[in-house]
Tab-separated table of C-alpha atoms in Angstrom:
chain	number	residue	atom	x	y	z
A	269	MET	CA	-97.613	-83.539	13.401
A	270	THR	CA	-95.098	-85.975	11.956
A	271	ARG	CA	-91.427	-85.276	11.361
A	272	THR	CA	-89.200	-87.751	9.563
A	273	GLN	CA	-85.522	-87.972	8.798
A	274	GLY	CA	-84.247	-90.155	5.993
A	275	GLU	CA	-80.855	-91.734	5.641
A	276	ASP	CA	-79.717	-89.206	3.045
A	277	GLU	CA	-81.603	-86.177	4.345
A	278	GLY	CA	-79.976	-83.416	6.319
A	279	GLU	CA	-83.084	-82.180	8.090
A	280	ARG	CA	-86.406	-83.347	9.347
A	281	VAL	CA	-89.446	-82.814	7.176
A	282	ASP	CA	-92.830	-81.761	8.529
A	283	LEU	CA	-95.487	-84.060	7.088
A	284	SER	CA	-98.371	-82.807	9.208
A	285	SER	CA	-100.043	-81.112	6.235
A	286	GLN	CA	-99.477	-84.052	3.877
A	287	PRO	CA	-101.981	-86.789	4.797
A	288	ALA	CA	-101.868	-88.486	1.380
A	289	PRO	CA	-99.621	-91.467	2.330
A	290	MET	CA	-101.710	-92.275	5.393
A	291	LEU	CA	-104.982	-91.981	3.501
A	292	GLU	CA	-103.682	-94.099	0.619
A	293	LEU	CA	-102.774	-96.914	3.005
A	294	LEU	CA	-106.117	-96.554	4.764
A	295	ALA	CA	-107.839	-96.872	1.379
A	296	ARG	CA	-105.804	-100.010	0.625
A	297	ILE	CA	-106.915	-101.535	3.944
A	298	ARG	CA	-110.546	-100.776	3.158
A	299	ARG	CA	-110.203	-102.362	-0.289
A	300	ALA	CA	-108.162	-105.420	0.659
A	301	ARG	CA	-109.614	-106.093	4.128
A	302	PRO	CA	-106.446	-107.762	5.478
A	303	ARG	CA	-106.958	-110.186	8.322
A	304	VAL	CA	-104.974	-109.415	11.454
A	305	GLN	CA	-104.595	-112.378	13.794
A	306	CYS	CA	-104.319	-111.060	17.343
A	307	LEU	CA	-102.737	-113.094	20.104
A	308	THR	CA	-103.497	-110.329	22.533
A	309	ASN	CA	-104.414	-109.763	26.132
A	310	THR	CA	-107.896	-110.236	27.525
A	311	VAL	CA	-108.277	-106.610	28.592
A	312	ALA	CA	-107.639	-105.381	25.046
A	313	GLN	CA	-109.524	-107.858	22.886
A	314	THR	CA	-112.801	-106.003	22.386
A	315	LEU	CA	-111.307	-102.586	21.641
A	316	THR	CA	-108.668	-104.166	19.409
A	317	ALA	CA	-111.318	-105.928	17.341
A	318	ASN	CA	-113.417	-102.787	17.095
A	319	VAL	CA	-110.611	-100.518	15.908
A	320	LEU	CA	-109.570	-103.047	13.266
A	321	LEU	CA	-113.110	-103.290	11.952
A	322	ALA	CA	-113.398	-99.496	12.043
A	323	ILE	CA	-110.438	-99.008	9.693
A	324	GLY	CA	-111.735	-101.716	7.363
A	325	ALA	CA	-109.581	-104.694	8.341
A	326	ASP	CA	-110.742	-108.167	9.327
A	327	VAL	CA	-109.820	-109.651	12.672
A	328	SER	CA	-109.277	-113.060	14.206
A	329	MET	CA	-108.309	-113.787	17.792
A	330	ALA	CA	-107.666	-117.510	17.876
A	331	GLN	CA	-105.973	-118.222	21.211
A	332	HIS	CA	-106.161	-122.021	21.456
A	333	PRO	CA	-102.721	-123.657	21.191
A	334	ASP	CA	-103.997	-126.241	18.695
A	335	GLU	CA	-105.127	-123.632	16.175
A	336	ALA	CA	-102.668	-120.808	16.771
A	337	VAL	CA	-100.236	-121.861	14.040
A	338	ALA	CA	-102.859	-122.370	11.331
A	339	MET	CA	-104.734	-119.165	12.112
A	340	SER	CA	-101.515	-117.163	12.288
A	341	ALA	CA	-99.947	-118.638	9.153
A	342	GLY	CA	-102.910	-117.664	6.976
A	343	ALA	CA	-103.235	-114.146	8.377
A	344	ASP	CA	-102.081	-111.050	6.513
A	345	ALA	CA	-100.514	-109.722	9.720
A	346	LEU	CA	-99.940	-110.953	13.250
A	347	LEU	CA	-100.125	-109.063	16.535
A	348	ILE	CA	-98.491	-110.629	19.585
A	349	ASN	CA	-99.263	-108.774	22.807
A	350	LEU	CA	-97.776	-110.132	26.031
A	351	GLY	CA	-100.167	-108.391	28.433
A	352	THR	CA	-102.221	-110.500	30.892
A	353	LEU	CA	-100.179	-113.515	29.819
A	354	ASP	CA	-101.805	-116.802	30.807
A	355	ALA	CA	-100.917	-120.461	30.355
A	356	GLY	CA	-103.120	-120.877	27.293
A	357	ARG	CA	-101.620	-117.993	25.360
A	358	GLU	CA	-98.123	-118.960	26.453
A	359	ALA	CA	-98.765	-122.448	25.044
A	360	ALA	CA	-100.053	-120.934	21.790
A	361	LEU	CA	-96.886	-118.874	21.451
A	362	GLU	CA	-94.787	-121.947	22.182
A	363	GLN	CA	-96.558	-123.734	19.332
A	364	LEU	CA	-95.605	-120.898	16.984
A	365	LEU	CA	-91.999	-120.884	18.132
A	366	ARG	CA	-91.557	-124.647	17.960
A	367	SER	CA	-93.218	-125.074	14.554
A	368	ASP	CA	-91.924	-124.183	11.102
A	369	PHE	CA	-94.258	-121.168	11.178
A	370	ARG	CA	-93.326	-118.406	8.780
A	371	PRO	CA	-95.553	-115.334	8.839
A	372	LYS	CA	-97.250	-114.259	5.643
A	373	GLY	CA	-96.940	-110.599	6.605
A	374	PRO	CA	-95.621	-108.341	9.373
A	375	VAL	CA	-95.435	-109.378	13.010
A	376	VAL	CA	-96.056	-106.645	15.586
A	377	ILE	CA	-94.767	-107.499	19.050
A	378	ASP	CA	-96.043	-105.498	22.025
A	379	PRO	CA	-93.955	-106.544	25.080
A	380	VAL	CA	-96.307	-105.230	27.755
A	381	PHE	CA	-94.535	-104.876	31.148
A	382	VAL	CA	-91.698	-107.056	29.885
A	383	GLN	CA	-89.330	-105.313	32.304
A	384	LEU	CA	-91.324	-106.697	35.249
A	385	SER	CA	-91.649	-110.341	34.182
A	386	PRO	CA	-88.842	-112.818	33.445
A	387	LEU	CA	-91.389	-115.028	31.661
A	388	ARG	CA	-92.429	-112.248	29.282
A	389	MET	CA	-88.798	-111.237	28.750
A	390	ALA	CA	-87.812	-114.770	27.780
A	391	LEU	CA	-90.731	-115.043	25.355
A	392	ALA	CA	-90.031	-111.621	23.853
A	393	LYS	CA	-86.415	-112.535	23.193
A	394	ARG	CA	-87.451	-115.640	21.257
A	395	LEU	CA	-90.251	-113.858	19.387
A	396	LEU	CA	-87.805	-111.257	18.096
A	397	ALA	CA	-86.267	-114.010	15.973
A	398	LEU	CA	-89.408	-114.149	13.814
A	399	PRO	CA	-89.049	-112.460	10.416
A	400	GLY	CA	-90.720	-109.142	9.660
A	401	VAL	CA	-90.876	-107.936	13.274
A	402	ILE	CA	-92.093	-104.483	14.264
A	403	LEU	CA	-91.520	-103.871	17.977
A	404	LYS	CA	-93.846	-101.441	19.779
A	405	GLY	CA	-93.521	-100.518	23.419
A	406	ASN	CA	-93.036	-97.699	25.851
A	407	ALA	CA	-89.616	-96.354	26.785
A	408	ALA	CA	-89.206	-98.604	29.837
A	409	GLU	CA	-90.135	-101.760	27.926
A	410	LEU	CA	-87.813	-101.058	25.009
A	411	ALA	CA	-84.960	-100.010	27.290
A	412	ALA	CA	-85.201	-103.351	29.097
A	413	MET	CA	-84.914	-105.141	25.746
A	414	ALA	CA	-82.194	-102.942	24.262
A	415	GLY	CA	-79.492	-105.592	24.149
A	416	MET	CA	-81.600	-108.113	22.250
A	417	ILE	CA	-83.098	-105.981	19.458
A	418	ALA	CA	-81.504	-106.568	16.045
A	419	PRO	CA	-80.625	-103.450	14.034
A	420	ASP	CA	-83.102	-104.276	11.262
A	421	VAL	CA	-86.107	-104.411	13.616
A	422	ILE	CA	-88.444	-101.417	13.286
A	423	ARG	CA	-88.784	-99.927	16.764
A	424	ILE	CA	-91.746	-97.837	17.896
A	425	THR	CA	-91.459	-96.072	21.235
A	426	THR	CA	-94.797	-94.709	22.391
A	427	GLY	CA	-95.317	-91.788	24.723
A	428	LYS	CA	-96.370	-88.159	24.636
A	429	ILE	CA	-94.348	-88.061	21.427
A	430	ASP	CA	-94.126	-91.343	19.530
A	431	HIS	CA	-90.805	-92.283	17.932
A	432	VAL	CA	-90.264	-94.685	15.029
A	433	ALA	CA	-86.762	-95.900	14.202
A	434	ALA	CA	-85.357	-98.113	11.458
A	435	PRO	CA	-81.896	-98.290	9.890
A	436	GLY	CA	-81.169	-94.789	8.592
A	437	ARG	CA	-84.685	-93.487	9.276
A	438	THR	CA	-86.429	-91.885	12.235
A	439	ALA	CA	-89.774	-90.198	12.786
A	440	GLU	CA	-91.570	-88.342	15.539
A	441	ILE	CA	-95.369	-88.267	15.738
A	442	THR	CA	-97.067	-85.767	18.022
A	443	ALA	CA	-100.658	-86.465	16.981
A	444	GLY	CA	-102.820	-87.731	19.828
A	445	HIS	CA	-104.524	-86.653	23.037
A	446	PRO	CA	-103.898	-87.237	26.793
A	447	LEU	CA	-107.197	-89.133	27.104
A	448	MET	CA	-105.618	-91.942	25.094
A	449	ALA	CA	-103.351	-92.688	28.057
A	450	ARG	CA	-106.309	-92.711	30.463
A	451	THR	CA	-108.246	-95.407	28.598
A	452	THR	CA	-107.564	-99.108	29.082
A	453	ALA	CA	-106.273	-101.002	26.020
A	454	THR	CA	-105.860	-98.015	23.699
A	455	GLY	CA	-102.127	-98.626	23.331
A	456	CYS	CA	-102.660	-102.343	22.818
A	457	ALA	CA	-105.218	-101.681	20.088
A	458	LEU	CA	-102.716	-99.395	18.384
A	459	GLY	CA	-100.478	-102.422	17.810
A	460	ALA	CA	-103.196	-104.036	15.702
A	461	VAL	CA	-103.633	-100.864	13.633
A	462	ILE	CA	-99.881	-100.821	12.956
A	463	ALA	CA	-100.083	-104.458	11.843
A	464	ALA	CA	-102.946	-103.692	9.454
A	465	PHE	CA	-101.142	-100.730	7.884
A	466	ALA	CA	-97.895	-102.693	7.524
A	467	SER	CA	-99.751	-105.543	5.803
A	468	VAL	CA	-100.622	-103.357	2.801
A	469	SER	CA	-97.249	-101.683	2.263
A	470	GLU	CA	-93.740	-102.831	1.402
A	471	ASP	CA	-92.411	-99.805	3.315
A	472	ARG	CA	-93.099	-100.929	6.854
A	473	PHE	CA	-91.394	-97.908	8.390
A	474	GLY	CA	-93.696	-95.592	6.436
A	475	ALA	CA	-96.666	-97.779	7.282
A	476	ALA	CA	-95.872	-97.532	10.996
A	477	VAL	CA	-95.625	-93.744	10.762
A	478	SER	CA	-98.955	-93.606	8.920
A	479	ALA	CA	-100.649	-95.894	11.454
A	480	LEU	CA	-99.474	-93.813	14.404
A	481	THR	CA	-100.577	-90.618	12.686
A	482	CYS	CA	-103.964	-92.095	11.802
A	483	PHE	CA	-104.528	-93.318	15.352
A	484	GLY	CA	-103.368	-90.042	16.857
A	485	LEU	CA	-105.641	-87.925	14.658
A	486	ALA	CA	-108.565	-90.188	15.517
A	487	GLY	CA	-107.708	-89.759	19.200
A	488	GLU	CA	-107.796	-85.981	18.817
A	489	GLU	CA	-111.191	-86.179	17.133
A	490	ALA	CA	-112.519	-88.570	19.784
A	491	ALA	CA	-111.448	-86.114	22.484
A	492	ARG	CA	-113.375	-83.341	20.735
A	493	ARG	CA	-116.470	-85.534	20.804
A	494	SER	CA	-116.061	-86.630	24.430
A	495	SER	CA	-114.104	-85.145	27.319
A	496	SER	CA	-114.481	-88.215	29.555
A	497	PRO	CA	-112.379	-91.397	29.517
A	498	GLY	CA	-115.488	-93.551	29.882
A	499	LEU	CA	-116.984	-92.557	26.534
A	500	PHE	CA	-113.686	-91.999	24.777
A	501	PRO	CA	-113.159	-95.552	23.386
A	502	ALA	CA	-116.484	-95.538	21.530
A	503	HIS	CA	-115.714	-92.146	20.014
A	504	LEU	CA	-112.235	-93.366	19.048
A	505	VAL	CA	-113.751	-96.245	17.095
A	506	ASP	CA	-116.188	-93.867	15.390
A	507	ALA	CA	-113.394	-91.397	14.564
A	508	LEU	CA	-111.313	-94.147	12.964
A	509	ALA	CA	-114.293	-95.251	10.884
A	510	ASP	CA	-114.937	-91.649	9.794
A	511	LEU	CA	-111.323	-90.788	8.985
A	512	SER	CA	-110.981	-89.403	5.467
A	513	ASP	CA	-109.335	-86.582	3.574
A	514	ARG	CA	-112.402	-84.443	4.197
A	515	SER	CA	-112.416	-85.103	7.940
A	516	ILE	CA	-108.739	-84.142	8.161
A	517	GLN	CA	-109.148	-80.974	6.140
A	518	GLU	CA	-112.159	-79.930	8.243
A	519	LYS	CA	-110.427	-80.653	11.566
A	520	PRO	CA	-110.566	-77.539	13.773
A	521	ASP	CA	-107.268	-75.948	14.686
A	522	ALA	CA	-105.980	-76.987	18.083
């Protein structure tokens, strides 16, 4: 279920029975095959690549400092995930920050455990200065960064209920399943899906809502196919690949 509140609306609107915006953006991804460059953590790389390919996007994961700027500049979207930060990826991010790099599309920043690491916090603060930023993190991560987030940054707070906030707009997404929190790298892979959706829409708030809904519905379907966390990631990838209007309409009631 998704509820949104617009700047000029007096009440929240239930969009759970209206999958058209999400499916339209998914169709655009499958037609355009946007490339998402992922500067992401080592634990998440395989699942991240697989979920991007499953929704129809292309993926690159260039991590070397000497090619980070070129590979990022030509990408349709960029994911920067600060998990398992090492010297090589730190150097790649430094190259981006010190160059005249200007992203072609949206930049999704996932500040994993930023509240525990001064190094990650310092990098996150500088990365927020990039244009077109969408910030995705859990409540603790975003709370630690509260004083440095500009008002125009789209903020996604993940949890049992996901929240999306932008100037004058908010949304709550309840789609998903508890197994998603018991599987390594699922949340990190979500950041790449958000980047792909935002790359094919001028409304990045709406794209973020659609991406979260898409991922959550796929998680629900994956849980129906497998009740164990070990098999869940493979079923999640399959569910994303199979997602369509027909699959949503035929989804069993919870």
